[in-house]
Short mmCIF file of C-alpha atoms and ligand atoms in Angstrom, two decimals:
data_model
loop_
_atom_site.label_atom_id
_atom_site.label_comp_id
_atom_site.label_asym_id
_atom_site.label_seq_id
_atom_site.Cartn_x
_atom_site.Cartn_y
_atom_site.Cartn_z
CA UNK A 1320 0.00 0.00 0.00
CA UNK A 1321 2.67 2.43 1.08
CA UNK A 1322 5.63 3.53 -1.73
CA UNK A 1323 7.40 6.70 -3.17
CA UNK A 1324 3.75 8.18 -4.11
CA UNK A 1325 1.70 6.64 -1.29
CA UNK A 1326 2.75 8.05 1.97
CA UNK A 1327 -0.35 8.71 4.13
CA UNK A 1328 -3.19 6.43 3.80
CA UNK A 1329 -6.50 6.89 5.78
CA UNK A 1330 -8.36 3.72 6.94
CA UNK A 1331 -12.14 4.08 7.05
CA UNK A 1332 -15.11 1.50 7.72
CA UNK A 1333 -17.24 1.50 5.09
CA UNK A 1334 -20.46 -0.18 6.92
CA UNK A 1335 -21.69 0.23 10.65
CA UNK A 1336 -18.47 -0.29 12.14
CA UNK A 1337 -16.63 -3.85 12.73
CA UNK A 1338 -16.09 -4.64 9.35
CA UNK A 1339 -12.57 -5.72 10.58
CA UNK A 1340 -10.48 -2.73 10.93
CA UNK A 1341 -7.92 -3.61 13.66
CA UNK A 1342 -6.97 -6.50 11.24
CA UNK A 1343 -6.37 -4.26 8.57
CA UNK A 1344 -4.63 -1.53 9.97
CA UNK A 1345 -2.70 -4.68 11.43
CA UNK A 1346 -1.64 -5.56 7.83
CA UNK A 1347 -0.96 -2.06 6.89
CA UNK A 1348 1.09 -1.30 10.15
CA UNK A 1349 3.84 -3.28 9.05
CA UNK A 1350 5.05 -0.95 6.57
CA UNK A 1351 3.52 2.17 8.75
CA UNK A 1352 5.87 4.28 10.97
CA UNK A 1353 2.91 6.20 12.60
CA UNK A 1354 -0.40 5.23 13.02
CA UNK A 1355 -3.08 8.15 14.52
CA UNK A 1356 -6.24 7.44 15.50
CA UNK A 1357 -8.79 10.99 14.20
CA UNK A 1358 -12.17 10.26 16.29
CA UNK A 1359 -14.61 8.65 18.70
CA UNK A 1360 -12.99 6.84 21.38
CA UNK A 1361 -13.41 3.78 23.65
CA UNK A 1362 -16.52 2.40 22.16
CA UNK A 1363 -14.50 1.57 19.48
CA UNK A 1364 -13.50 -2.41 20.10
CA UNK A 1365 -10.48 -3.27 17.25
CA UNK A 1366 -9.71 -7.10 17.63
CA UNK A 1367 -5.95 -7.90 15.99
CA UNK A 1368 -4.90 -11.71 16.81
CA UNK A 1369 -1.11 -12.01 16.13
CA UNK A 1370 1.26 -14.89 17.39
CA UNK A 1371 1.22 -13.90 21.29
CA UNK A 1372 -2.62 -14.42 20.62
CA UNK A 1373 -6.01 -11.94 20.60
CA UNK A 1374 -5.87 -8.18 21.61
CA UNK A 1375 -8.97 -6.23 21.56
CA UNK A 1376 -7.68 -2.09 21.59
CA UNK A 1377 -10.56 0.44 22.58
CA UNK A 1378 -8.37 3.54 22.22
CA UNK A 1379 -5.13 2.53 21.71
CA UNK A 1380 -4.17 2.46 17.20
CA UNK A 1381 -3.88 -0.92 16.31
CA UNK A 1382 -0.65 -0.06 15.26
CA UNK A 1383 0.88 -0.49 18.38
CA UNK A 1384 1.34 -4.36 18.13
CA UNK A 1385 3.94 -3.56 16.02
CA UNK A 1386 6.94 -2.80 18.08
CA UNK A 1387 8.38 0.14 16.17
CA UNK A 1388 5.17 1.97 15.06
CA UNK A 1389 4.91 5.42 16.80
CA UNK A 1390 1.20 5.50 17.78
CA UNK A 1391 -1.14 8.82 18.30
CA UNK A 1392 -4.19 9.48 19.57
CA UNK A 1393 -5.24 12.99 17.60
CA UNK A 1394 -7.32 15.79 18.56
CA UNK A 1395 -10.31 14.77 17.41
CA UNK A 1396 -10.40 11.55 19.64
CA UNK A 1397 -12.61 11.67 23.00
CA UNK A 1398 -10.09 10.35 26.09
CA UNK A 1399 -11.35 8.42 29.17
CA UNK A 1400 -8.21 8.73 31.18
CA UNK A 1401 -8.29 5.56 33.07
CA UNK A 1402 -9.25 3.36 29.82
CA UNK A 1403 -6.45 4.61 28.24
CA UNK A 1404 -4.10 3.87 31.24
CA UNK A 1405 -5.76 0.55 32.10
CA UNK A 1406 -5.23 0.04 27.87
CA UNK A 1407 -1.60 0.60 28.33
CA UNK A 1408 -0.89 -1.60 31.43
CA UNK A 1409 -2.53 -4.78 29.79
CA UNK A 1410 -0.73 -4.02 26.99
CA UNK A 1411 2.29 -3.76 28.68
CA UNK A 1412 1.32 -7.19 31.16
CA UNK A 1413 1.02 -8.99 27.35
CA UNK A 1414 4.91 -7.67 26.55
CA UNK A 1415 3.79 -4.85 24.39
CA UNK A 1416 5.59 -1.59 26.13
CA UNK A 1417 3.80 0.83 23.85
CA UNK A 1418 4.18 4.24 26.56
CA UNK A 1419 7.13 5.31 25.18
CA UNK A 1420 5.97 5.16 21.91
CA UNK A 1421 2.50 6.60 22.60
CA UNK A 1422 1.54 10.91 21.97
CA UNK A 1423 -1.91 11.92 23.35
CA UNK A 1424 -2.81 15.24 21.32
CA UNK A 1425 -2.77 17.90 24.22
CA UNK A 1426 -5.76 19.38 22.09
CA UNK A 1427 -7.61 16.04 22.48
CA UNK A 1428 -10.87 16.59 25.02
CA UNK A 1429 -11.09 14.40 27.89
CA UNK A 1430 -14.39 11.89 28.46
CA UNK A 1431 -15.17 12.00 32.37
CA UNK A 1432 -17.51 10.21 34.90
CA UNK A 1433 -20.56 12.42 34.28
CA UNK A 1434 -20.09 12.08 30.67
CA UNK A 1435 -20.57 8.18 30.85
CA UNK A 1436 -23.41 8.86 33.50
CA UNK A 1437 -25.46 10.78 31.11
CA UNK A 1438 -25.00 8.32 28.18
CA UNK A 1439 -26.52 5.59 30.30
CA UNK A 1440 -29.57 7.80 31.66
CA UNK A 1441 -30.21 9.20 28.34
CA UNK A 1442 -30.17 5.48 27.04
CA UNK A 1443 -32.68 4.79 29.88
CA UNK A 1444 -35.09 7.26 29.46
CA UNK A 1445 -35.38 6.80 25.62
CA UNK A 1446 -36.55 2.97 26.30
CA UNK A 1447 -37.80 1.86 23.02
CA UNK A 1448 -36.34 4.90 20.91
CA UNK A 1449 -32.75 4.24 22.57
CA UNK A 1450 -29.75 4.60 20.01
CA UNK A 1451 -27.96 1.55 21.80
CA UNK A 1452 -24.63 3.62 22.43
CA UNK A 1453 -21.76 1.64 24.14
CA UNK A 1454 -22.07 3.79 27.14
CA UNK A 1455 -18.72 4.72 26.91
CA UNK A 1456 -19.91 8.75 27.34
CA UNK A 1457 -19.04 9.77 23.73
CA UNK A 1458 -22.03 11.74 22.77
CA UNK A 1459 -21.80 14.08 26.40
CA UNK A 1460 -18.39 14.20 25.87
CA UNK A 1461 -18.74 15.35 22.01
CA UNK A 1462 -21.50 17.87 23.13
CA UNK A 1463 -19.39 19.32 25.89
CA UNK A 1464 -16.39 20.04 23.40
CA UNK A 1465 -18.88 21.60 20.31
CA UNK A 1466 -20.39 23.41 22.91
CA UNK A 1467 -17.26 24.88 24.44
CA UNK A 1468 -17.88 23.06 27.87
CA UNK A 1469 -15.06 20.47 27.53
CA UNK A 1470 -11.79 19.76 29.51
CA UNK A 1471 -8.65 18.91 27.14
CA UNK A 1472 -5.66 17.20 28.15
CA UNK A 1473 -3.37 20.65 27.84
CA UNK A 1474 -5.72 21.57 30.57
CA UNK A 1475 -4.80 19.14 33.21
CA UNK A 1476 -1.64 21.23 34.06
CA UNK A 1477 -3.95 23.88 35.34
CA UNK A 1478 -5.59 21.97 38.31
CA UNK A 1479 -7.83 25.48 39.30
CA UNK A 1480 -8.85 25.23 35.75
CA UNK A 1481 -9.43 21.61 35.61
CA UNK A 1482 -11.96 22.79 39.05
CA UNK A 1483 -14.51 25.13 37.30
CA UNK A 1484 -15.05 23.00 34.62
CA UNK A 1485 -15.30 19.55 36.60
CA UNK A 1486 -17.79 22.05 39.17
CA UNK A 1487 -19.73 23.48 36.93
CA UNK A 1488 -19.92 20.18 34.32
CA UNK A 1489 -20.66 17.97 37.54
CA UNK A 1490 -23.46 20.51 37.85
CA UNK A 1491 -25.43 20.69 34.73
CA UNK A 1492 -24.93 16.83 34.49
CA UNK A 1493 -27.06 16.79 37.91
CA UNK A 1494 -29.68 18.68 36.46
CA UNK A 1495 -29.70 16.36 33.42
CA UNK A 1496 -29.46 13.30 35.73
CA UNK A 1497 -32.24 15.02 37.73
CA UNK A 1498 -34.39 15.35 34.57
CA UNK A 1499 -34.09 11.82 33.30
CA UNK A 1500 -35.29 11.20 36.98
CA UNK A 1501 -32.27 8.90 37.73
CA UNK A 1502 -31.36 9.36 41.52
CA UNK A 1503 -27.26 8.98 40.84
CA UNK A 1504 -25.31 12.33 41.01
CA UNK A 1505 -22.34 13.68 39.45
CA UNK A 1506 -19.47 14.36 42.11
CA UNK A 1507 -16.88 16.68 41.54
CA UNK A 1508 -14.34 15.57 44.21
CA UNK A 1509 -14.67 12.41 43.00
CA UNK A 1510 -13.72 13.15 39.38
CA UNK A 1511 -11.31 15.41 40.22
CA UNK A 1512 -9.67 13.07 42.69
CA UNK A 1513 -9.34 10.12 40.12
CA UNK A 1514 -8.28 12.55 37.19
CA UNK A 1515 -5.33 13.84 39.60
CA UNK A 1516 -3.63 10.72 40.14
CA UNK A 1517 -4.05 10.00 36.47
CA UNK A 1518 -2.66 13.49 35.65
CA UNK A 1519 1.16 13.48 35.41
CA UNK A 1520 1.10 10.15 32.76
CA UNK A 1521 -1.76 11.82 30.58
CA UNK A 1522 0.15 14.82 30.73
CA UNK A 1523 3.69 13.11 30.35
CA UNK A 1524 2.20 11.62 26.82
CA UNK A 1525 0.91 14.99 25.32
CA UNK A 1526 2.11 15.70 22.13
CA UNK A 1527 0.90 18.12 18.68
CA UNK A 1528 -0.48 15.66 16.43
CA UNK A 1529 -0.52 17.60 13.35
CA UNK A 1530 3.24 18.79 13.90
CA UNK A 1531 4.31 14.91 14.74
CA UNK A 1532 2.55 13.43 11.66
CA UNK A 1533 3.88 16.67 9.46
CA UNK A 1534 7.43 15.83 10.51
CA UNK A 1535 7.15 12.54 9.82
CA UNK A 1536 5.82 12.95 6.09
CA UNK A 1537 9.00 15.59 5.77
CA UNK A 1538 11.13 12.57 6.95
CA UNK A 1539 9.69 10.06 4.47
CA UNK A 1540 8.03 8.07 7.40
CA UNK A 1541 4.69 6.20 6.12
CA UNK A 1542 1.70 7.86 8.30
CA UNK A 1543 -1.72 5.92 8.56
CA UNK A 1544 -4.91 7.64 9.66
CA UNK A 1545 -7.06 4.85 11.31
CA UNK A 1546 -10.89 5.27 11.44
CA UNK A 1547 -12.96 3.69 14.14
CA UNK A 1548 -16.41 3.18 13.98
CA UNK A 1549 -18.17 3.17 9.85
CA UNK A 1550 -19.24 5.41 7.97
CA UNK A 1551 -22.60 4.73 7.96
CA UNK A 1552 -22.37 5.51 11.86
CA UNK A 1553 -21.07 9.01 10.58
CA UNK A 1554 -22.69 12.24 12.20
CA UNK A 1555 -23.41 13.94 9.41
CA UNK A 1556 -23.40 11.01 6.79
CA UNK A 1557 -24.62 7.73 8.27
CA UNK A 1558 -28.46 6.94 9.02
CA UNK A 1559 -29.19 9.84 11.40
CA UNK A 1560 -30.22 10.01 14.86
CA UNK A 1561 -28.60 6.08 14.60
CA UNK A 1562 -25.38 6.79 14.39
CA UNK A 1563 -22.31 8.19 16.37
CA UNK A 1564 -21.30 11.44 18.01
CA UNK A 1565 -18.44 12.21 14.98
CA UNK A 1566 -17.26 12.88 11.79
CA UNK A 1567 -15.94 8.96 11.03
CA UNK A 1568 -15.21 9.62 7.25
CA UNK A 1569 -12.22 10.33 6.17
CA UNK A 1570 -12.90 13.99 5.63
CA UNK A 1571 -12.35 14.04 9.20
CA UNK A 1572 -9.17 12.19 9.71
CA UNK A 1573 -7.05 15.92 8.47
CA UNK A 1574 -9.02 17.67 11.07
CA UNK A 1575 -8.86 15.45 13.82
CA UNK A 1576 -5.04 14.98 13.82
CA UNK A 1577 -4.72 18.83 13.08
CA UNK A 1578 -3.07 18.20 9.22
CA UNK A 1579 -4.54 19.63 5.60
CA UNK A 1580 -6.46 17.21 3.61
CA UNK A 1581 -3.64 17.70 0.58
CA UNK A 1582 -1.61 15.60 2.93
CA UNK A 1583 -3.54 12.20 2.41
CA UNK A 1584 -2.45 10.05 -0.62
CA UNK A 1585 -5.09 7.29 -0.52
CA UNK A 1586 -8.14 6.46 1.26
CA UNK A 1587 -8.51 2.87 1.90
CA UNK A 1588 -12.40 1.29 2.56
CA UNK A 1589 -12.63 -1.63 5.06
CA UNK A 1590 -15.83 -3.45 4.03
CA UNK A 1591 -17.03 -6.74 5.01
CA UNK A 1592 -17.72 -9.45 2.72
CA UNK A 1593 -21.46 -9.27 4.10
CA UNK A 1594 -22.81 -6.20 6.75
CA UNK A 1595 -23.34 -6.23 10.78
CA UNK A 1596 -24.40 -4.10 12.76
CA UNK A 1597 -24.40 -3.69 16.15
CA UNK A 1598 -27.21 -0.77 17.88
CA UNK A 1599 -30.32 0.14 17.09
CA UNK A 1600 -31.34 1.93 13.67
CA UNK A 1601 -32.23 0.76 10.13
CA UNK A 1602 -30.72 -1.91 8.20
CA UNK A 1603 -32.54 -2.70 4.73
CA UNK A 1604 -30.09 -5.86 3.93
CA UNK A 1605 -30.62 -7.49 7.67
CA UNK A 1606 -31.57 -11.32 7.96
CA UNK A 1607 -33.85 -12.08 10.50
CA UNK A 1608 -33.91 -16.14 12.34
CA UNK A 1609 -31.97 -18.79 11.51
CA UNK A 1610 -30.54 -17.38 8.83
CA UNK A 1611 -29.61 -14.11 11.24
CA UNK A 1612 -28.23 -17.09 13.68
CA UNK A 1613 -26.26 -18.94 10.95
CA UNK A 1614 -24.17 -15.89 9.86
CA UNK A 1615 -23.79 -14.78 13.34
CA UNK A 1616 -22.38 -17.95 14.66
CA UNK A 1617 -20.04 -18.35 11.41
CA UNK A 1618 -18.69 -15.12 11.71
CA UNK A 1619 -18.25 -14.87 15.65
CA UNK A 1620 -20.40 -11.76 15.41
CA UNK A 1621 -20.10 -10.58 18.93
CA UNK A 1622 -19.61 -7.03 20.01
CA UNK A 1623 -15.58 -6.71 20.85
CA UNK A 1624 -16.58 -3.21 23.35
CA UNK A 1625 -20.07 -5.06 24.68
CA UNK A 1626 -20.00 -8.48 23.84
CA UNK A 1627 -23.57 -7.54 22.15
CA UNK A 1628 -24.64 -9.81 19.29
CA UNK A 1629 -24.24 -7.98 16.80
CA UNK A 1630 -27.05 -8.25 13.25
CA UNK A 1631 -26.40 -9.75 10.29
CA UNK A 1632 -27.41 -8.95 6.87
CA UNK A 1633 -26.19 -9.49 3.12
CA UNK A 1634 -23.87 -6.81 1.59
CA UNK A 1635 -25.38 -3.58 0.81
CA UNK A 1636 -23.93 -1.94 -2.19
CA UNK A 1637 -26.23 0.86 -1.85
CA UNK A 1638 -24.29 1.66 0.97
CA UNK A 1639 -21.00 1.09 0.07
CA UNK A 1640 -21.51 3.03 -2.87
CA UNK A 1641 -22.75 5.92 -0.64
CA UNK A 1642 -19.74 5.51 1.56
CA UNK A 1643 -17.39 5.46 -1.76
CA UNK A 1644 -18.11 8.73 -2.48
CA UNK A 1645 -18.81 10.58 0.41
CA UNK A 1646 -15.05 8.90 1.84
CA UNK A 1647 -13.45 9.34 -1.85
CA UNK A 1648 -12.57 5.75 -1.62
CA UNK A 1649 -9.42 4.90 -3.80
CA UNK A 1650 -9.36 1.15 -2.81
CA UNK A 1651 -11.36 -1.48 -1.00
CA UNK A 1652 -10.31 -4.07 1.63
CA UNK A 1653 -12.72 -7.04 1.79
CA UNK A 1654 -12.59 -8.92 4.85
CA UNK A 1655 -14.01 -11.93 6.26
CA UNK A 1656 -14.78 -13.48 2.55
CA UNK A 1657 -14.36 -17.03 4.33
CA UNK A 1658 -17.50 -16.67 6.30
CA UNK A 1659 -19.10 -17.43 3.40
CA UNK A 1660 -17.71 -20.28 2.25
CA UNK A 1661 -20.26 -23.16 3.21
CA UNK A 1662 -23.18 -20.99 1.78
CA UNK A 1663 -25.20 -22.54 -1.56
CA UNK A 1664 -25.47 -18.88 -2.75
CA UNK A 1665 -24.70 -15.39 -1.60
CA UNK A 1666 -27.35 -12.38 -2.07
CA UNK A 1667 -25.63 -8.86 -2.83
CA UNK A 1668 -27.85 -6.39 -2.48
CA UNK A 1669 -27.16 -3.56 -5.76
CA UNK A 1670 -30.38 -1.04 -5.61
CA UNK A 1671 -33.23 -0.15 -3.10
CA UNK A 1672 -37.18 0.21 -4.04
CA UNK A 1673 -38.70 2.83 -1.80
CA UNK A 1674 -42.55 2.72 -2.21
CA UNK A 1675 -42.18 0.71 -5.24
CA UNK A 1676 -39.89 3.60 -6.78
CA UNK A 1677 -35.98 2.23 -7.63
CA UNK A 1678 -33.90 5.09 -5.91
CA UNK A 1679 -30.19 4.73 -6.25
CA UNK A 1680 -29.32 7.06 -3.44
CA UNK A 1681 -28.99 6.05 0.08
CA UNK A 1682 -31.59 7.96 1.51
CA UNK A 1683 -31.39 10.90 4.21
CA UNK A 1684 -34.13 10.00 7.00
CA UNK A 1685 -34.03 7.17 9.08
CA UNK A 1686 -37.59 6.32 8.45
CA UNK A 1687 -37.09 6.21 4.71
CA UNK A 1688 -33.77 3.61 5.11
CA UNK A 1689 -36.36 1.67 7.19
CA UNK A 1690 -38.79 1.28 4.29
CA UNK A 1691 -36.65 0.82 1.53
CA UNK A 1692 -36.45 -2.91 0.01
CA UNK A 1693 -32.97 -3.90 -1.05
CA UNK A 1694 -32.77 -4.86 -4.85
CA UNK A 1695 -30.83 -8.65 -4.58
CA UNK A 1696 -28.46 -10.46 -7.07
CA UNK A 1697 -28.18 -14.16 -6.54
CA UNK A 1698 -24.46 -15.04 -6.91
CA UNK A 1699 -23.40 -19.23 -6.52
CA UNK A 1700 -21.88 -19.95 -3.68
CA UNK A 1701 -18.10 -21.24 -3.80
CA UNK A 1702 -18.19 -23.95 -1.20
CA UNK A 1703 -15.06 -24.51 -0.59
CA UNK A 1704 -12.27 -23.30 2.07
CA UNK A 1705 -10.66 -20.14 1.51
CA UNK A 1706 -8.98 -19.02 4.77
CA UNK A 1707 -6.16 -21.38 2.98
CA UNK A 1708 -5.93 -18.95 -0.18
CA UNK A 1709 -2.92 -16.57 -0.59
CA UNK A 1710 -3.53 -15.20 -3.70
CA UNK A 1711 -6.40 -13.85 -6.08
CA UNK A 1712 -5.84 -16.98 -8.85
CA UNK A 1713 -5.95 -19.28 -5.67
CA UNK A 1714 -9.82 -18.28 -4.50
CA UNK A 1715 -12.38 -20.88 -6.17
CA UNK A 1716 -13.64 -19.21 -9.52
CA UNK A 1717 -17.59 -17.88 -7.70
CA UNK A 1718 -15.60 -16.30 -4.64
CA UNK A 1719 -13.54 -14.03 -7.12
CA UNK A 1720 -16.94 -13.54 -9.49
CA UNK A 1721 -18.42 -12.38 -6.09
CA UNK A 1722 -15.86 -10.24 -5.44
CA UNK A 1723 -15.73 -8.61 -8.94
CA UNK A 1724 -19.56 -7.72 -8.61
CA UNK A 1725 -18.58 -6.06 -5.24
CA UNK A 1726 -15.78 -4.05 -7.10
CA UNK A 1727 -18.21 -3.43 -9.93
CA UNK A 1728 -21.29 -2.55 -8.03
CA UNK A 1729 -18.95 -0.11 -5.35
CA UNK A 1730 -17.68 1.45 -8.43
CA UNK A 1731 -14.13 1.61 -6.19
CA UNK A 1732 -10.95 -1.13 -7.14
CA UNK A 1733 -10.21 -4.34 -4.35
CA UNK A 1734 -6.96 -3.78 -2.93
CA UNK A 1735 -6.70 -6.48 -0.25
CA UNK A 1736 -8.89 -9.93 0.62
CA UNK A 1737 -8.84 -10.58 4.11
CA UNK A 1738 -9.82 -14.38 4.69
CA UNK A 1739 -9.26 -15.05 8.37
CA UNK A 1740 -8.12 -13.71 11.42
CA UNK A 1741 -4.14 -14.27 11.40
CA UNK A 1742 -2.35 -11.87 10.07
CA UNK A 1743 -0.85 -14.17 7.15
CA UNK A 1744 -4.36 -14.39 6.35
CA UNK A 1745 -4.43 -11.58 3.34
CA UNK A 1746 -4.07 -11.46 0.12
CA UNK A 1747 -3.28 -8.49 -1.87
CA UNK A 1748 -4.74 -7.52 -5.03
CA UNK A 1749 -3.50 -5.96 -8.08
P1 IMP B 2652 -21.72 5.56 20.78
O1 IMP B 2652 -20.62 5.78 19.82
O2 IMP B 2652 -21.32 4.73 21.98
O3 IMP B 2652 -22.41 6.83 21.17
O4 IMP B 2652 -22.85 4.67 20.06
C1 IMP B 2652 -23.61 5.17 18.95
C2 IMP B 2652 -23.88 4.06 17.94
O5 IMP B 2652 -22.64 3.68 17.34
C3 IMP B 2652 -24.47 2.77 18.53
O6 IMP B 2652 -25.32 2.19 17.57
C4 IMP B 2652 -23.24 1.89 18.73
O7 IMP B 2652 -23.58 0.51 18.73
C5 IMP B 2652 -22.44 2.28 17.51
N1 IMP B 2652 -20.99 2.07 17.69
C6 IMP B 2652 -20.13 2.84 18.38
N2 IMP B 2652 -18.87 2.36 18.29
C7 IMP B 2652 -18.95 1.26 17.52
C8 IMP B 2652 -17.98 0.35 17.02
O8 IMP B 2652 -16.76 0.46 17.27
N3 IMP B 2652 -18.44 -0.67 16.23
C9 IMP B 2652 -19.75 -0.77 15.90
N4 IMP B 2652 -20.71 0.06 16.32
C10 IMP B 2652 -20.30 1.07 17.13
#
């Protein structure tokens, strides 16, 4: 992926999120001397299984496996202090020392106690209408920084500072709290007291993202810009209120490490062979029963951040055509192709019909995607094993006629085939 003319590649999900990221940027790392993550934050779960066995990062790049990557988390990524500590001291009890080689953006804003307790109320109170967040506080902690309320990590060397915003942030969580009628209450000695002793190693990582990656271009170094979440889950492109609290595209990654977007060479689109998703919100392509529970169970389709099962469906090119041009996609990565291996046929979906009208543009409301009925091809199933195959000419004849219609229908070129968890499990296209 990376040479003379390819120097900084962003890494987006193309679907809802998990369509196999950490295994990717995994791949990808090995030829990567910095890897920066732009957005969200530890409701991201990125599972990467190497030889000393499965590591699922929250915050952490996936990068970091790889003992000479330089790894970043940039501005536009939402930090829970002690997640990211607790992230590096299992890494470190697994023989990956990664704080030396780990830069927190001192622009980055900080996700704290109350944010996480408003996220679960909220989540409460909706009942039926509830977004299914990962409670991890990333919307209250988004909302606090766009609306000029949040605490940053340059900010922890001013502890009086650090004191009105905790006071007054405790405080109009309380009245939220009080609103959704749960009885638990923000406390601001309590989140300042567990944010103090956490202070000097936060502080002790900061770094300027945007000069770091910019130096390291200058230098010839190979910079990736690794997504979390999809694009779909976008908050201004994905299906809307059902989605997360930021810009996941790649249009974000330049702002959310702090670099211009004439920077970034290639955009790379992680897509899975089928679609999950995990949450609430619409999903035209989704299998329902056995089917649901057969696709499920072959691809281990648990949530890595809340062990929820996550829902199946059949690839969506409706969507990954959206996601294609709102990323500028220059290259796909299919992953988890040998999932479908034991299947008699394999439906890809290429168009929607809302109210009986073909519409070839993923629509805008939520209650539209809900209506829609996905458009199917029926492609033959290959039925036969290929988390063996290395190369293109070695996948049975249907899985690479599969794959061409995925190319053809996403209108964007296959770079990589991922076909099983282990790293040596990739084959590279073209
Ligand atoms: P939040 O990001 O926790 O606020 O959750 C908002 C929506 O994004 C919910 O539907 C979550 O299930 C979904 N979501 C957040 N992070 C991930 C992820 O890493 N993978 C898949 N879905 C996610």
């Amino acid at each position: 992926m990376f040479d003379d003319k390819t120097r900084c590649v962003v890494l987006v999900g193309v679907q809802w999120g998990d369509e196999g990221k950490g295994k990717i940027t995994d791949v990808l790392a090995e030829q990567a001397t910095l890897v920066a993550r732009y957005q969200g934050g530890a409701n991201a779960g990125h599972t990467v299984l190497v030889d000393e066995g499965e590591f699922i990062l929250h915050l952490i790049p996936s990068g970091a496996l790889y003992p000479d990557v330089r790894c970043i988390l940039g501005n536009g990524v939402v930090i829970d202090p002690k997640t990211l500590i607790d992230e590096i001291e299992m890494l470190k009890s697994r023989g990956v020392d990664i704080e030396d080689r780990l830069g927190v953006s001192r622009r980055a804003h900080l996700v704290l106690p109350y944010h996480k307790q408003l996220d679960g109320a909220k989540e409460a109170a909706k009942g039926a209408g509830k977004i299914g967040t990962t409670k991890r506080g990333i919307g209250p902690a988004y909302r606090d920084k766009i609306s000029r309320n949040g605490l940053r990590v340059c900010d922890l060397a001013d502890q009086d500072y650090c004191w009105r915003v905790v006071r007054e942030g405790a405080a109009a969580a309380n009245a939220i709290l009080d609103y959704y009628g749960v009885e638990e209450r923000a406390d601001s000695e309590a989140v300042m007291s567990s944010l103090t002793a956490l202070t000097p190693r936060i502080l002790a990582l900061g770094t300027d993202s945007g000069a770091e990656i910019r130096d390291e271009l200058a230098r010839g170094g190979n910079v990736l810009l690794e997504g979390a979440q999809g694009s779909l889950l976008d908050v201004d492109h994905g299906t809307y209120p059902f989605v997360t609290s930021s810009t996941t595209t790649a249009g974000g990654a330049a702002a959310g490490v702090g670099i211009g977007p004439t920077l970034i060479d290639e955009v790379l689109g992680v897509v899975k062979a089928y679609t999950t998703r995990v949450g609430a919100g619409p999903f035209p392509t989704e299998l329902e029963g056995d089917e649901a529970d057969r696709l499920r169970n072959l691809g281990a389709e648990f949530g890595a951040t809340t062990g929820r099962p996550r829902r199946p469906g059949w690839f969506d090119g409706v969507v990954v055509r959206h996601a294609a041009g709102v990323n500028g996609l220059t290259g796909l990565a299919v992953t988890k192709l040998d999932v479908l291996d034991s299947f008699d046929e394999v439906l890809l979906g290429v168009g929607y019909q809302l109210d009986g009208v073909a519409t070839a543009n993923f629509p805008e409301r939520a209650a539209d995607i809900e209506r829609v009925r996905p458009v199917y091809e029926k492609e033959a199933g290959w039925k036969a094993d290929t988390g063996s195959c290395r190369s293109w000419d070695e996948l049975p004849e249907a899985a690479r006629h599969y794959l061409r219609r995925i190319e053809t229908v996403a209108e964007v070129p296959i770079r990589l085939v991922s076909v099983g968890s282990a790293r040596s499990q990739i084959i590279r296209v073209g």
